XYZ file of C-alpha atoms in Angstrom:
145
model
C 1.975 4.829 -8.371
C -0.658 2.488 -7.319
C -0.970 1.994 -3.330
C -3.302 -0.519 -1.686
C -4.657 0.393 1.413
C -5.548 -2.945 2.081
C -1.665 -4.310 1.603
C -0.518 -1.347 4.006
C -2.989 -2.307 6.608
C -2.182 -5.940 6.508
C 1.447 -4.991 6.615
C 1.216 -3.215 9.477
C -1.071 -5.213 11.400
C 1.133 -8.289 10.875
C 4.414 -6.006 12.253
C 2.462 -4.446 14.943
C 1.631 -8.064 15.891
C 5.230 -9.095 15.790
C 6.537 -6.217 17.686
C 3.837 -6.510 20.690
C 4.340 -10.408 20.604
C 7.931 -10.083 20.653
C 7.939 -7.170 23.701
C 5.753 -9.935 25.554
C 8.310 -12.149 25.217
C 11.023 -10.034 26.516
C 9.120 -8.387 29.745
C 7.585 -12.332 30.418
C 4.029 -10.938 30.183
C 2.020 -13.877 28.168
C 0.806 -12.142 25.103
C -2.943 -12.632 24.946
C -4.171 -13.119 20.982
C -7.055 -11.091 21.044
C -5.450 -7.838 23.291
C -2.414 -7.774 21.007
C -4.245 -8.315 17.782
C -6.715 -5.175 18.735
C -3.426 -3.204 19.859
C -2.001 -4.061 16.290
C -5.091 -3.118 14.413
C -5.077 0.479 16.230
C -1.887 0.790 14.807
C -2.695 -0.359 11.634
C -5.801 1.927 11.543
C -3.458 4.910 12.492
C -1.045 3.992 9.827
C -3.745 4.333 7.193
C -5.261 7.485 8.308
C -1.495 9.060 8.729
C -0.707 8.017 4.976
C -4.019 9.095 3.780
C -4.336 12.397 5.342
C -2.203 15.582 4.888
C -3.303 17.303 8.339
C -0.054 17.689 10.377
C -1.548 16.381 13.752
C -1.504 12.690 12.198
C 2.447 13.465 12.065
C 2.866 14.859 15.181
C 5.255 13.259 17.778
C 2.878 13.900 20.628
C 0.145 11.733 18.885
C 2.660 9.355 18.056
C 3.616 8.968 21.436
C -0.335 8.658 22.789
C -0.674 6.141 20.148
C 2.140 4.159 21.406
C 1.136 4.372 25.016
C -2.707 3.183 24.131
C -1.090 0.314 22.075
C 1.229 -1.105 25.001
C -1.888 -0.495 27.648
C -4.467 -2.309 25.647
C -1.875 -5.163 24.605
C -0.929 -5.605 27.908
C -2.997 -4.153 30.842
C -0.468 -3.664 33.273
C -1.856 -2.892 36.905
C 1.640 -0.778 38.155
C 2.908 2.101 36.587
C 6.394 0.859 36.410
C 5.740 -2.185 34.693
C 3.935 0.019 32.184
C 6.856 2.144 31.434
C 9.545 -1.090 31.116
C 6.657 -2.628 28.839
C 6.732 1.089 26.849
C 10.684 0.882 26.811
C 10.706 -2.603 25.583
C 8.011 -1.900 22.919
C 10.149 1.518 21.751
C 13.786 -0.616 21.670
C 11.841 -3.793 19.912
C 10.476 -1.108 17.206
C 13.686 0.476 16.702
C 15.297 -2.728 16.324
C 12.958 -4.157 13.743
C 13.068 -1.068 11.703
C 17.164 -1.111 12.151
C 17.227 -4.562 10.874
C 14.637 -3.987 7.972
C 16.439 -1.121 6.887
C 20.074 -3.229 7.049
C 18.318 -5.784 4.923
C 17.414 -3.531 2.068
C 20.550 -1.470 2.105
C 22.767 -5.096 1.935
C 19.922 -6.647 -0.303
C 19.892 -3.764 -2.408
C 17.402 -5.295 -5.083
C 17.672 -3.699 -8.410
C 15.424 -1.855 -10.123
C 13.280 -0.837 -7.119
C 11.473 2.354 -7.721
C 12.047 4.547 -3.778
C 9.813 7.220 -3.296
C 11.116 10.164 -1.435
C 7.903 12.463 -0.246
C 8.259 15.344 1.488
C 5.651 18.160 2.233
C 6.743 22.206 2.538
C 4.457 24.604 3.971
C 3.954 27.726 2.609
C 3.234 30.914 4.202
C -0.749 31.496 4.900
C -2.689 32.298 1.896
C -3.602 36.390 1.953
C -6.948 35.662 1.596
C -7.407 33.325 4.391
C -4.986 33.261 7.177
C -6.071 30.075 8.795
C -5.859 27.942 5.506
C -1.942 26.730 4.431
C -0.591 25.944 1.065
C 1.107 22.645 0.971
C 3.393 21.341 -1.981
C 4.145 17.461 -1.715
C 7.424 16.734 -4.084
C 8.117 13.498 -5.205
C 11.343 12.505 -5.778
C 12.224 9.159 -7.584
C 15.194 7.413 -7.213
C 16.458 3.517 -8.643
C 18.320 1.753 -5.729
């Protein structure tokens, strides 16, 4: 399977921009194009790094929360904490809505002969030779929708 990082970057850049733009419209803060673009680029770079890396820290909930806080702050630069948390909550709701719509669209369309990859990582017990290193196994399960 061939994966093109430029396509992943551009797709994430486009979707992050749309989500941040929609968040700005909903909270009635006029989105600034440059700030929204920079915030979207940060999210896209994180998507590429988390996809390429095996390190557990890139898939941690804590880092994802920090990333979303950073993206919202860069995109809107709110002065008050109340407005910032309102923008953050709307950002999350908008993201979940777009994700749900995309999933429903894929479910209802159900294109023929699309190969979906289900990747899961299992962590084993530490190596006996070195207690700090871990064994990782990635299992691929191909399903045709």
